[in-house]
JSON list of C-alpha atoms and ligand atoms in Angstrom, two decimals:
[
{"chain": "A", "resi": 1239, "resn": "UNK", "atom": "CA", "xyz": [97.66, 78.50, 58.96]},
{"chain": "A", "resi": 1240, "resn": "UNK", "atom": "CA", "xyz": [98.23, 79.53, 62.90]},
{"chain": "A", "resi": 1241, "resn": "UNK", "atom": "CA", "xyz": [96.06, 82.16, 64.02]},
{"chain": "A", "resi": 1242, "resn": "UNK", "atom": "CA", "xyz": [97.63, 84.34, 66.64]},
{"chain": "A", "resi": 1243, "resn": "UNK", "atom": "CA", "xyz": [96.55, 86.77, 69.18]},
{"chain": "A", "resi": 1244, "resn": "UNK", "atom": "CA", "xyz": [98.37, 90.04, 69.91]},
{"chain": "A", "resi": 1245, "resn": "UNK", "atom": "CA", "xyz": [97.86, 91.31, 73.46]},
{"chain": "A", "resi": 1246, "resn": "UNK", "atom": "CA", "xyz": [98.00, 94.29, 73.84]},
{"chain": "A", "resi": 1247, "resn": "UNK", "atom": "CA", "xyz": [98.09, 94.71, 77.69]},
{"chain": "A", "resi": 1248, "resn": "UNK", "atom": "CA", "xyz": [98.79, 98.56, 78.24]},
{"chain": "A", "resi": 1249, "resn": "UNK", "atom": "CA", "xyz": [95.61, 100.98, 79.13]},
{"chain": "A", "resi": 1250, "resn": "UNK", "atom": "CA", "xyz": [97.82, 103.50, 80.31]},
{"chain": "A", "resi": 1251, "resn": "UNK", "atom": "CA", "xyz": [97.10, 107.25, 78.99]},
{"chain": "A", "resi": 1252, "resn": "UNK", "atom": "CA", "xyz": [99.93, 108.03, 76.32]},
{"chain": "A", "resi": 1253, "resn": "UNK", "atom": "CA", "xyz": [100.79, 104.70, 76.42]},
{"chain": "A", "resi": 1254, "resn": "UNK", "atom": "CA", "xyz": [103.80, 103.60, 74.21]},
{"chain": "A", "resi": 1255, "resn": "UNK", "atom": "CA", "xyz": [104.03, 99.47, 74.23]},
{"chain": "A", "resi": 1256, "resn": "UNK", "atom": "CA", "xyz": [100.90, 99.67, 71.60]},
{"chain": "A", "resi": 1257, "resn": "UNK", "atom": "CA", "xyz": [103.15, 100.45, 69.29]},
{"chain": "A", "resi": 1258, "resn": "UNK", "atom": "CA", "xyz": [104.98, 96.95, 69.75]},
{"chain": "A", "resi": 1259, "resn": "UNK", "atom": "CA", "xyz": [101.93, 95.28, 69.60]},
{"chain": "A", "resi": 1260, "resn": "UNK", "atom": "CA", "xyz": [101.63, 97.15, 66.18]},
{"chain": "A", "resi": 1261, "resn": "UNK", "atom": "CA", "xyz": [104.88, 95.75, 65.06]},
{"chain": "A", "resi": 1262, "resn": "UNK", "atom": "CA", "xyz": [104.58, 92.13, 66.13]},
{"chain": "A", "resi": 1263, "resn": "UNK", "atom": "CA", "xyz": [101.20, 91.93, 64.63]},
{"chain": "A", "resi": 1264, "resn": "UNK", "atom": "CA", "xyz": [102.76, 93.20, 61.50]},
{"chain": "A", "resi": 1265, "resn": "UNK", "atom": "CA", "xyz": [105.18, 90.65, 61.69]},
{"chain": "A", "resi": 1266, "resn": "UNK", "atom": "CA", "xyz": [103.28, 87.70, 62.59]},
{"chain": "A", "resi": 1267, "resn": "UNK", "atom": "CA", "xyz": [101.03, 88.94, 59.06]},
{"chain": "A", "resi": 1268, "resn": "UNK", "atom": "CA", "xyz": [104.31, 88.95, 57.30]},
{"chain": "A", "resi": 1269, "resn": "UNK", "atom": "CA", "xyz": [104.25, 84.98, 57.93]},
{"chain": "A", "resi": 1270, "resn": "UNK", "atom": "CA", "xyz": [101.16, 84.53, 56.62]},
{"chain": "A", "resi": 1271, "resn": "UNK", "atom": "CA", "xyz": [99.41, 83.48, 59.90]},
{"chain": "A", "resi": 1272, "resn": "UNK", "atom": "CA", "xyz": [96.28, 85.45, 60.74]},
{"chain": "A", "resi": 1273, "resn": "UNK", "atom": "CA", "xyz": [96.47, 87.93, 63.45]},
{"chain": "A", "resi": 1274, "resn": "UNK", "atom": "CA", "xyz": [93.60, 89.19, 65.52]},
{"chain": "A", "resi": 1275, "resn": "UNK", "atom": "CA", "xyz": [95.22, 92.55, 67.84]},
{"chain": "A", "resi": 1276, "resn": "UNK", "atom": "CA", "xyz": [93.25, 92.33, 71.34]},
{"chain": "A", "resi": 1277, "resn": "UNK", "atom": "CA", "xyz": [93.87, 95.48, 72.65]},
{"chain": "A", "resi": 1278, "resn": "UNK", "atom": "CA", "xyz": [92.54, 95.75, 76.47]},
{"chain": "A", "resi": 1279, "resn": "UNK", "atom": "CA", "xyz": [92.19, 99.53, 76.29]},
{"chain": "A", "resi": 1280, "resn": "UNK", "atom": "CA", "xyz": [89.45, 99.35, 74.03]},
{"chain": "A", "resi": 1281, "resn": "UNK", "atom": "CA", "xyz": [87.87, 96.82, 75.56]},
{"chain": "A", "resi": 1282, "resn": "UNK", "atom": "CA", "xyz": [88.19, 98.35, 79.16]},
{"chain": "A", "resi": 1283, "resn": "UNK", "atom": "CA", "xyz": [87.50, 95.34, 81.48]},
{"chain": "A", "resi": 1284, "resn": "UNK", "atom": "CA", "xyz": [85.85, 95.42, 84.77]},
{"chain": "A", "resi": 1285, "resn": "UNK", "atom": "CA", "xyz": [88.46, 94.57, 87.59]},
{"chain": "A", "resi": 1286, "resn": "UNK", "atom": "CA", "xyz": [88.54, 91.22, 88.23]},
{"chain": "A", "resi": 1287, "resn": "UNK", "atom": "CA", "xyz": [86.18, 89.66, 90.79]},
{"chain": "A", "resi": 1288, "resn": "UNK", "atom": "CA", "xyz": [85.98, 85.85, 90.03]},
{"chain": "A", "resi": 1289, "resn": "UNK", "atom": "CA", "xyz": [87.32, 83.47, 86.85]},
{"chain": "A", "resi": 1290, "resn": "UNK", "atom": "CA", "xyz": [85.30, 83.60, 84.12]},
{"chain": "A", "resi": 1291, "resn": "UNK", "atom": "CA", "xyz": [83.84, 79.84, 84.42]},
{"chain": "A", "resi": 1292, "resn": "UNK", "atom": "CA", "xyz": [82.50, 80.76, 88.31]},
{"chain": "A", "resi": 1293, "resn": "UNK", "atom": "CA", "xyz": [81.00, 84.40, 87.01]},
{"chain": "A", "resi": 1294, "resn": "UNK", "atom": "CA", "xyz": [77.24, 83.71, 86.54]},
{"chain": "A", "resi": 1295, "resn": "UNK", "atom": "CA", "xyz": [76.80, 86.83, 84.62]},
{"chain": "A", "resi": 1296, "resn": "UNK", "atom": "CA", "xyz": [80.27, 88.17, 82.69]},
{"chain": "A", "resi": 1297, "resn": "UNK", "atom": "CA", "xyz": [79.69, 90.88, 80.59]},
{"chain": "A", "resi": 1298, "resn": "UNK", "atom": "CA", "xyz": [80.17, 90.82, 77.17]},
{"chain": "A", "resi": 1299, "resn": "UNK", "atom": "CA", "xyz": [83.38, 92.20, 76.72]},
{"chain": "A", "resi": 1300, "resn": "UNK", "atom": "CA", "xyz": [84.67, 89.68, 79.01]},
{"chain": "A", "resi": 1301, "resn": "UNK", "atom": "CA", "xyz": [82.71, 86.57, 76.97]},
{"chain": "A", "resi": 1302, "resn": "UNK", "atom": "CA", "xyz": [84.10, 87.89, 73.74]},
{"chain": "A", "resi": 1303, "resn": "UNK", "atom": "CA", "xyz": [87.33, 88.49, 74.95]},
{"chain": "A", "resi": 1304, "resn": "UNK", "atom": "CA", "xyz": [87.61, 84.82, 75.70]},
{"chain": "A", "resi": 1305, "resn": "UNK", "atom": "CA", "xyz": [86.33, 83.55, 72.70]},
{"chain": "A", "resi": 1306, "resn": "UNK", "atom": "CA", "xyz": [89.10, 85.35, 70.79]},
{"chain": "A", "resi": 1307, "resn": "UNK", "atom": "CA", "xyz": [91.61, 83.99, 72.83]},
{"chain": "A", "resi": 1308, "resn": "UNK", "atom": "CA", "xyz": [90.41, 80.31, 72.73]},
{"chain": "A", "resi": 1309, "resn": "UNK", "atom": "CA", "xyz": [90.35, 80.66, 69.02]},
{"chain": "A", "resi": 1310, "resn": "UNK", "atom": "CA", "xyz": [94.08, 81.34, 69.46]},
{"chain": "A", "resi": 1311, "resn": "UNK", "atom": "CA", "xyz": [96.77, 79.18, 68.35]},
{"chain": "A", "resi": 1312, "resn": "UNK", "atom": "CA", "xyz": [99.46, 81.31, 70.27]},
{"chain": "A", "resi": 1313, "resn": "UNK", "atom": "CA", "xyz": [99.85, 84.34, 72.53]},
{"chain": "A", "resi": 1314, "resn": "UNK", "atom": "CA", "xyz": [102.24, 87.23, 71.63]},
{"chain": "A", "resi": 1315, "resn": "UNK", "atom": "CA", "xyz": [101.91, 89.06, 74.81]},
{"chain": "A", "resi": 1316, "resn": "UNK", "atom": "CA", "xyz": [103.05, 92.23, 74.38]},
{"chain": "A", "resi": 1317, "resn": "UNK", "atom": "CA", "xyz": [103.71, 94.38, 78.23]},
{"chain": "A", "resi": 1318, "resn": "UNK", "atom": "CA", "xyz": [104.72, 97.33, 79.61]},
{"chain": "A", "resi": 1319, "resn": "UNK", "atom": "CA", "xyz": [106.48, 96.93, 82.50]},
{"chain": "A", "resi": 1320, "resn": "UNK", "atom": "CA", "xyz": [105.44, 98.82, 86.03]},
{"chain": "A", "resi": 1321, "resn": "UNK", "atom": "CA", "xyz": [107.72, 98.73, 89.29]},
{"chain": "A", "resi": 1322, "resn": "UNK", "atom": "CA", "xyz": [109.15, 95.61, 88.32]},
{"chain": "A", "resi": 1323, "resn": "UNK", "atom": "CA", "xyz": [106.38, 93.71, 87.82]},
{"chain": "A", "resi": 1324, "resn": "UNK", "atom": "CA", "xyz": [102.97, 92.81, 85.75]},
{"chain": "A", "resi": 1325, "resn": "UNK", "atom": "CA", "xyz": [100.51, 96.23, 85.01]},
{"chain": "A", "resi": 1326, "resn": "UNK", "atom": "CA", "xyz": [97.43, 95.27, 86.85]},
{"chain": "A", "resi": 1327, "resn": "UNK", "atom": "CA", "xyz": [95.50, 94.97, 83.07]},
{"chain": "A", "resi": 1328, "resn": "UNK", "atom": "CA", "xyz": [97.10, 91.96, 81.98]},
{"chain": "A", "resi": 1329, "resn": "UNK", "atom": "CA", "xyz": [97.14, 90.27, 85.37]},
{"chain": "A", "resi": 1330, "resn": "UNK", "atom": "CA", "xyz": [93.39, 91.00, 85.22]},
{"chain": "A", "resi": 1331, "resn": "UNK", "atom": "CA", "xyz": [92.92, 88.83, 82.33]},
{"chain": "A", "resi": 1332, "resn": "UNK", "atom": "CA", "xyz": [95.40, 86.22, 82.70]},
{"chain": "A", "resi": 1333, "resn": "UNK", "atom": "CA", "xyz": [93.84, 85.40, 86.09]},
{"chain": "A", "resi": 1334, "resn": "UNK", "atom": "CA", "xyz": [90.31, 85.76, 84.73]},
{"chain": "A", "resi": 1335, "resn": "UNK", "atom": "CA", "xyz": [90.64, 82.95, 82.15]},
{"chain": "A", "resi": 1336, "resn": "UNK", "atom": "CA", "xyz": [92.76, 80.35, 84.03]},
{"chain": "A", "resi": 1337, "resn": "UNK", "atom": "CA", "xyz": [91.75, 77.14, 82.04]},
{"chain": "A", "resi": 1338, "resn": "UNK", "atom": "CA", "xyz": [91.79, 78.80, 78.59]},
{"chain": "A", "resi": 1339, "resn": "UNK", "atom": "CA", "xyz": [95.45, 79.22, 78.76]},
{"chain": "A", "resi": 1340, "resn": "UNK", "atom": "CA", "xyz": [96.59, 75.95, 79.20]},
{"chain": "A", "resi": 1341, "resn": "UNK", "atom": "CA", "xyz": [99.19, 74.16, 76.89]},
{"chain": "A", "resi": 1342, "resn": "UNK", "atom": "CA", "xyz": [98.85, 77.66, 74.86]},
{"chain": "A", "resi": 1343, "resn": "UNK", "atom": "CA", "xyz": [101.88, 78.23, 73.14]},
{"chain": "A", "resi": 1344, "resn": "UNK", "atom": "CA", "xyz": [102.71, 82.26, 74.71]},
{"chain": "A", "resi": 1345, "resn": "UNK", "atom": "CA", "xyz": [105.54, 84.51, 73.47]},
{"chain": "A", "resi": 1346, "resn": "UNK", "atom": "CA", "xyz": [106.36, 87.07, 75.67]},
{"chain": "A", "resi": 1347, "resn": "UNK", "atom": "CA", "xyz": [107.44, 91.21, 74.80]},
{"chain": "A", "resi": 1348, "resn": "UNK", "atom": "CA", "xyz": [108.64, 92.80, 77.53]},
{"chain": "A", "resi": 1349, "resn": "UNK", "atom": "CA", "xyz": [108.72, 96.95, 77.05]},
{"chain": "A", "resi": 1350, "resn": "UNK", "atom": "CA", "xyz": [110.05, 99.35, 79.11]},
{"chain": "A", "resi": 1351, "resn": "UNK", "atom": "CA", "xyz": [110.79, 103.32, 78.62]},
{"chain": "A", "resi": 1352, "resn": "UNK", "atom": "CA", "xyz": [114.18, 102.45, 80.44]},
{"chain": "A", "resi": 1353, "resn": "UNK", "atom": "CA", "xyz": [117.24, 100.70, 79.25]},
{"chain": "A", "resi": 1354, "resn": "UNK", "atom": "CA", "xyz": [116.71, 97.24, 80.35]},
{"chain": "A", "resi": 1355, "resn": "UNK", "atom": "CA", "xyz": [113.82, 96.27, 78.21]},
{"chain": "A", "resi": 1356, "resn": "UNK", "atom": "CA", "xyz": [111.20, 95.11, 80.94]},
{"chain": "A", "resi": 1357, "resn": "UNK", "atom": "CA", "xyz": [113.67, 92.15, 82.22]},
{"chain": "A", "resi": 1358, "resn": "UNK", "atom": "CA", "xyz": [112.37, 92.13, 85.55]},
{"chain": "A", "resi": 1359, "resn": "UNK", "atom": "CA", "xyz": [108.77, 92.02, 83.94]},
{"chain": "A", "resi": 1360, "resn": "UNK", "atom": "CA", "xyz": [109.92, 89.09, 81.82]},
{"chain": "A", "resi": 1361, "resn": "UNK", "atom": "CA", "xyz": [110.99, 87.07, 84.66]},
{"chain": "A", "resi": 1362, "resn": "UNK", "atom": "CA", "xyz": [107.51, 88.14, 86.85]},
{"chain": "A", "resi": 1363, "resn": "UNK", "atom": "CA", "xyz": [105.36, 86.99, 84.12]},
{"chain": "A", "resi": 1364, "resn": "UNK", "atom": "CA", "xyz": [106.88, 83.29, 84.18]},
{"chain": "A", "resi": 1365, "resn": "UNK", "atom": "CA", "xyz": [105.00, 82.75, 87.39]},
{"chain": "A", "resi": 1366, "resn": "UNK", "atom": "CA", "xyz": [101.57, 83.41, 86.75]},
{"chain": "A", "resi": 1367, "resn": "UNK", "atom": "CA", "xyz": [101.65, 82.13, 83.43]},
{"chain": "A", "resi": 1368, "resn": "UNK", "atom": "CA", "xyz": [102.99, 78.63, 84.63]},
{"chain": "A", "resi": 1369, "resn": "UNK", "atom": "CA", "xyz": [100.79, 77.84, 87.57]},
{"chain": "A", "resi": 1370, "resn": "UNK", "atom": "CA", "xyz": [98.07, 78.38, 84.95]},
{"chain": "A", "resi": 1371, "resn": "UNK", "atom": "CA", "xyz": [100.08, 75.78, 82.48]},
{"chain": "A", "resi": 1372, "resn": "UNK", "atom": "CA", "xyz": [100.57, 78.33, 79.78]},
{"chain": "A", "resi": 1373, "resn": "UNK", "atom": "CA", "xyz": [103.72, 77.43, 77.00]},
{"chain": "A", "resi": 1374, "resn": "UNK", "atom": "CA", "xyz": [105.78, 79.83, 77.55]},
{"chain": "A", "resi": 1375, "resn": "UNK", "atom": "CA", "xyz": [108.78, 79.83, 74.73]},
{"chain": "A", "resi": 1376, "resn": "UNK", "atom": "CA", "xyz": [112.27, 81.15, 74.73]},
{"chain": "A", "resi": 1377, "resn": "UNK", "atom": "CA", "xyz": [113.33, 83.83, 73.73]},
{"chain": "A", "resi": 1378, "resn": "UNK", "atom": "CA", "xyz": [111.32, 87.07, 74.73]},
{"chain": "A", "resi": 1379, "resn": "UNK", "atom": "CA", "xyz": [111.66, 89.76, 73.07]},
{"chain": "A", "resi": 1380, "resn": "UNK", "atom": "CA", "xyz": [112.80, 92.78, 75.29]},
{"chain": "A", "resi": 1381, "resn": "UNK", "atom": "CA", "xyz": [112.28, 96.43, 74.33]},
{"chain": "A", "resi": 1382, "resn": "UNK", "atom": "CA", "xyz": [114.42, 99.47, 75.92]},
{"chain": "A", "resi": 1383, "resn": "UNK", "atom": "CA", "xyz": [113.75, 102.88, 75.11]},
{"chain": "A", "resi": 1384, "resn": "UNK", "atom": "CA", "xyz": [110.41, 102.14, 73.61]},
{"chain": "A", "resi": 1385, "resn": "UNK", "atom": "CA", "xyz": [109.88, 105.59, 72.39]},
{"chain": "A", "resi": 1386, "resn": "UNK", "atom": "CA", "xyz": [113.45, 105.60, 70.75]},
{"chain": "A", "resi": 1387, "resn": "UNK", "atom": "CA", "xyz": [112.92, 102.50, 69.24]},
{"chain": "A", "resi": 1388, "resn": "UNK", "atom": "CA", "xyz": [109.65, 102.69, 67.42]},
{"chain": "A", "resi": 1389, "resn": "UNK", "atom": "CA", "xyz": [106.85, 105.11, 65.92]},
{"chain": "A", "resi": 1390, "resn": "UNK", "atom": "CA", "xyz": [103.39, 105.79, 66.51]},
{"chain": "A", "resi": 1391, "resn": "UNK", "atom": "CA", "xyz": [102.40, 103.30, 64.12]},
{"chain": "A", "resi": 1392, "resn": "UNK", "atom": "CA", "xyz": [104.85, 100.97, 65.18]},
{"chain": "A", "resi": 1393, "resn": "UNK", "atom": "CA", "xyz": [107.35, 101.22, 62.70]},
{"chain": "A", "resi": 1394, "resn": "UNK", "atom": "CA", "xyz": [110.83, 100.91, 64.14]},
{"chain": "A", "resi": 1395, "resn": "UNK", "atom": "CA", "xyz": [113.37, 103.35, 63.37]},
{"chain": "A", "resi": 1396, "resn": "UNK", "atom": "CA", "xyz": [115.88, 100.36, 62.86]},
{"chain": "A", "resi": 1397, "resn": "UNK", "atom": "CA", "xyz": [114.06, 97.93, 61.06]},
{"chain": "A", "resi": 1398, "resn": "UNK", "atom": "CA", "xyz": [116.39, 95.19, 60.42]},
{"chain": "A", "resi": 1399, "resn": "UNK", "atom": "CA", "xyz": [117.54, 95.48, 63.81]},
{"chain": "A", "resi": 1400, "resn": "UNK", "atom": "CA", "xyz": [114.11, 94.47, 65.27]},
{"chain": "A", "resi": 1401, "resn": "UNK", "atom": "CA", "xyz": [113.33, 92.28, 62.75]},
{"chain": "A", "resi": 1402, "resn": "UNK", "atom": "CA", "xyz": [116.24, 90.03, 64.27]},
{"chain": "A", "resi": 1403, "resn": "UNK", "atom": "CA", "xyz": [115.11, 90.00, 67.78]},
{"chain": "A", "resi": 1404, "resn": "UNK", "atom": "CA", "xyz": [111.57, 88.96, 66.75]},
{"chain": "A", "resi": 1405, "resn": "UNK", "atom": "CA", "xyz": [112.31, 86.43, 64.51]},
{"chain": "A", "resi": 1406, "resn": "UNK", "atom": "CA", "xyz": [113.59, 83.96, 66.70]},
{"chain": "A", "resi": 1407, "resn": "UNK", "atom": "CA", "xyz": [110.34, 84.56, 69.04]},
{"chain": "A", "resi": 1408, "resn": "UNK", "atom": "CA", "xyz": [107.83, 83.79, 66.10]},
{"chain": "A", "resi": 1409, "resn": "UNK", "atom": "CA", "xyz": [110.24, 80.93, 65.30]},
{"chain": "A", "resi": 1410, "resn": "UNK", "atom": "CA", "xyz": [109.96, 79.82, 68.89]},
{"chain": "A", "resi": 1411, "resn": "UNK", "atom": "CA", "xyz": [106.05, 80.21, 69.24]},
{"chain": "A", "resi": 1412, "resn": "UNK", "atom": "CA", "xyz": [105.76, 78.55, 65.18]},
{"chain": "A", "resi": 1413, "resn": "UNK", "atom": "CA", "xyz": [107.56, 76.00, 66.62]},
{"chain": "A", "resi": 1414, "resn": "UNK", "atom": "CA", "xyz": [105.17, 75.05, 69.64]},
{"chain": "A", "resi": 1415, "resn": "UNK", "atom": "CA", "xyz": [101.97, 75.57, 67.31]},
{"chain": "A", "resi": 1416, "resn": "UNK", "atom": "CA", "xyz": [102.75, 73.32, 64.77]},
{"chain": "A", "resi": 1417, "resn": "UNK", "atom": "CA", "xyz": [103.89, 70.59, 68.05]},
{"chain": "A", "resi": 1418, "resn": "UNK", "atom": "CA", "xyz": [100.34, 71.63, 69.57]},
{"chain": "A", "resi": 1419, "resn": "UNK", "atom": "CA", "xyz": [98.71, 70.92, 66.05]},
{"chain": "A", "resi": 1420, "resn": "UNK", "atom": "CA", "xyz": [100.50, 67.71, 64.88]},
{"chain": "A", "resi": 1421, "resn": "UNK", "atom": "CA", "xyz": [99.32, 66.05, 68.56]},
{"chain": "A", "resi": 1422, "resn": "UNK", "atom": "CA", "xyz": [95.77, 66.96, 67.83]},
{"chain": "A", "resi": 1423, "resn": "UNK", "atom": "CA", "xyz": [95.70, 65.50, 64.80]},
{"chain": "B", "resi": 1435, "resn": "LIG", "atom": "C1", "xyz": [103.32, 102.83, 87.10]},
{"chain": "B", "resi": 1435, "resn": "LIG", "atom": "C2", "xyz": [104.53, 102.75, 86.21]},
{"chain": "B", "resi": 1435, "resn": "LIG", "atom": "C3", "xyz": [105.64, 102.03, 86.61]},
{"chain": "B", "resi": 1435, "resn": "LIG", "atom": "C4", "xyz": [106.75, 101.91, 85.77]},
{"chain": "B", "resi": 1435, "resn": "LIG", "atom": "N1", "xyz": [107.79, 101.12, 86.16]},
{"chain": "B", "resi": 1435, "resn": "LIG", "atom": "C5", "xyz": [108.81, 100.91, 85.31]},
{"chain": "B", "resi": 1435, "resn": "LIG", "atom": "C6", "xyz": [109.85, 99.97, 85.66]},
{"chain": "B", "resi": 1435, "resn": "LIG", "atom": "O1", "xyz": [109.84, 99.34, 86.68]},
{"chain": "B", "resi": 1435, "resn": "LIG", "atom": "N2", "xyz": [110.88, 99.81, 84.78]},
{"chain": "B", "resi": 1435, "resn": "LIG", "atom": "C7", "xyz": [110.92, 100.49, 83.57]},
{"chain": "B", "resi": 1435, "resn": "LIG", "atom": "O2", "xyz": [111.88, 100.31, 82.83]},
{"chain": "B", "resi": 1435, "resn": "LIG", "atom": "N3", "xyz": [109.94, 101.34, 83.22]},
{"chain": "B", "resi": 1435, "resn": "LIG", "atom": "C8", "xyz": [108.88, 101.55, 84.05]},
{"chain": "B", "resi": 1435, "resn": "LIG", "atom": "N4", "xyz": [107.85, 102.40, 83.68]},
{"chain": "B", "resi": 1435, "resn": "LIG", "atom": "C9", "xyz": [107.91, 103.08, 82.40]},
{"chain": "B", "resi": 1435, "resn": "LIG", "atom": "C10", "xyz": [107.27, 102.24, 81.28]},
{"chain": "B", "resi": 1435, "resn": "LIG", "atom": "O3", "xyz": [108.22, 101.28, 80.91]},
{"chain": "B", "resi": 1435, "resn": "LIG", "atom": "C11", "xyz": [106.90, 103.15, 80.12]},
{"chain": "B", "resi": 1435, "resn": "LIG", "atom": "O4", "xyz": [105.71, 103.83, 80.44]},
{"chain": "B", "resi": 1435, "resn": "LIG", "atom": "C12", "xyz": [106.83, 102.47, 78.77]},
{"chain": "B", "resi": 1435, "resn": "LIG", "atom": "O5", "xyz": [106.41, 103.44, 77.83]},
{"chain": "B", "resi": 1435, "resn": "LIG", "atom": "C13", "xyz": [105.89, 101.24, 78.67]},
{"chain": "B", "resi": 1435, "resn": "LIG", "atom": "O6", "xyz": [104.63, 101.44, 79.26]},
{"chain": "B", "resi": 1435, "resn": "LIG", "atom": "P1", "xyz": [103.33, 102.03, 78.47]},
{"chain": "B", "resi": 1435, "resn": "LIG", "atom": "O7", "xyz": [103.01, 101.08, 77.37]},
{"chain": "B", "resi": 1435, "resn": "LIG", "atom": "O8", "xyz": [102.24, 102.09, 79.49]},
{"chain": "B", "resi": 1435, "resn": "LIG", "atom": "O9", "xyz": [103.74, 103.35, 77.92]},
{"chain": "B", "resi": 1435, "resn": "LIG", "atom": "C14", "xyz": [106.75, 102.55, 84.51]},
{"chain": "B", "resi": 1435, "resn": "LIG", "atom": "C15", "xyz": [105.63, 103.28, 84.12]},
{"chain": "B", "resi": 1435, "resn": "LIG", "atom": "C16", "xyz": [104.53, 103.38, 84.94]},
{"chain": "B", "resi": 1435, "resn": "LIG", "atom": "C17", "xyz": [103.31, 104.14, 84.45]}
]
C-alpha cells in the first residue's frame, strides 16, 4: 500500500490552501494508501542556512521532518501561490533536503485566491524540483478561487467537480509509485 505525504506548504496567517491539503489527503485515504499531512506551519522551520546532510546540528523538527518524507512513496505538494512564484516555506524545505527527493514520484496543487489557479506557480515549481531530480507527474491540479471552492475543513462546495480534477493526479502519482516499487523489487 503507497504511503503518501501531503505538504502542506502555506504558514501564512488566515491561510486558505490548508484546506486543499485537507481534501487531497482525504482523497489519497479514499484509495486506501496511508497518508501522513506534513503541515510546515506547525512545524515552523528555521530559515534555511545549509542542506540538511552539511548541518552538523539540525534541529529536531528539521530531522523529523525528513524522516517523514523519506518514508514517502510520493509527494502531493499542495502551494499557495505568491507573486508568481514559490512562498519562501516550501522553497525552504525543498532546498533543505536535496538528495531525499530524488526519483520521488511529486504531484503538484497549485492554489491561488485568483482565477488562474496558481499557473504561474505550477510552472516555477518545475525548476527547483528537477535540478533536484524529483518525479514530477502530469497533471497538476490547479485551484482558483480557493475560498469559493472549498470549506474550512476542506470540503468542496462542488464535490464531484473536484473529485475529477484530482483523480487523474493520484492516477498519475499511483502510476509512478507502483513503477518506483516494481524496479526495487
Ligand atoms: C505575498 C502574497 C502574494 C500573492 N500572490 C498571488 C499571485 O501571484 N497570484 C494569485 O493568484 N494569488 C496570489 N496571492 C493570493 C493567494 O493565492 C491566496 O492567499 C490564497 O488564499 C492561497 O494562499 P494561502 O494558502 O496563503 O491563503 C498572494 C498572496 C500573498 C500573501
Amino acid at each position: 500500500m503507497p504511503h503518501v505525504v501531503i505538504l502542506s506548504s502555506s504558514i501564512r496567517i488566515d491561510r486558505a490552501s490548508h484546506r486543499v491539503a485537507l481534501f487531497m489527503e482525504h482523497k489519497v485515504r479514499e484509495r486506501g494508501w496511508t497518508a501522513d499531512l506534513i503541515d510546515l506551519n506547525a512545524l515552523q522551520f528555521p530559515l534555511f542556512e545549509e542542506r540538511l546532510k552539511h548541518l552538523p546540528d539540525p534541529p529536531a523538527s528539521v530531522t523529523g521532518f525528513a524522516d517523514r518524507v523519506r518514508r514517502s512513496d510520493g509527494v502531493v505538494i499542495v502551494s499557495p501561490e505568491y507573486n508568481g512564484s514559490i512562498p519562501a516555506s516550501l522553497k525552504n524545505v525543498i532546498d533543505l533536503l536535496t538528495d531525499d527527493w530524488k526519483g520521488r514520484p511529486v504531484a503538484l496543487c497549485a492554489v491561488s485566491s485568483g482565477a488562474f489557479g496558481g499557473s504561474q506557480l505550477t510552472m516555477q515549481l518545475l525548476v527547483p524540483l528537477w535540478k533536484i531530480k524529483a518525479w514530477v507527474v502530469q497533471p497538476a491540479l490547479q485551484v482558483p478561487k480557493v475560498k469559493e471552492a472549498f470549506d474550512e475543513q476542506g470540503l468542496p462546495g462542488d464535490a464531484e467537480a473536484w473529485d475529477r480534477r484530482a483523480a487523474p493526479v493520484l492516477d498519475a502519482i499511483a502510476w509512478a509509485m507502483e513503477a518506483n516499487e516494481r524496479m526495487r523489487t
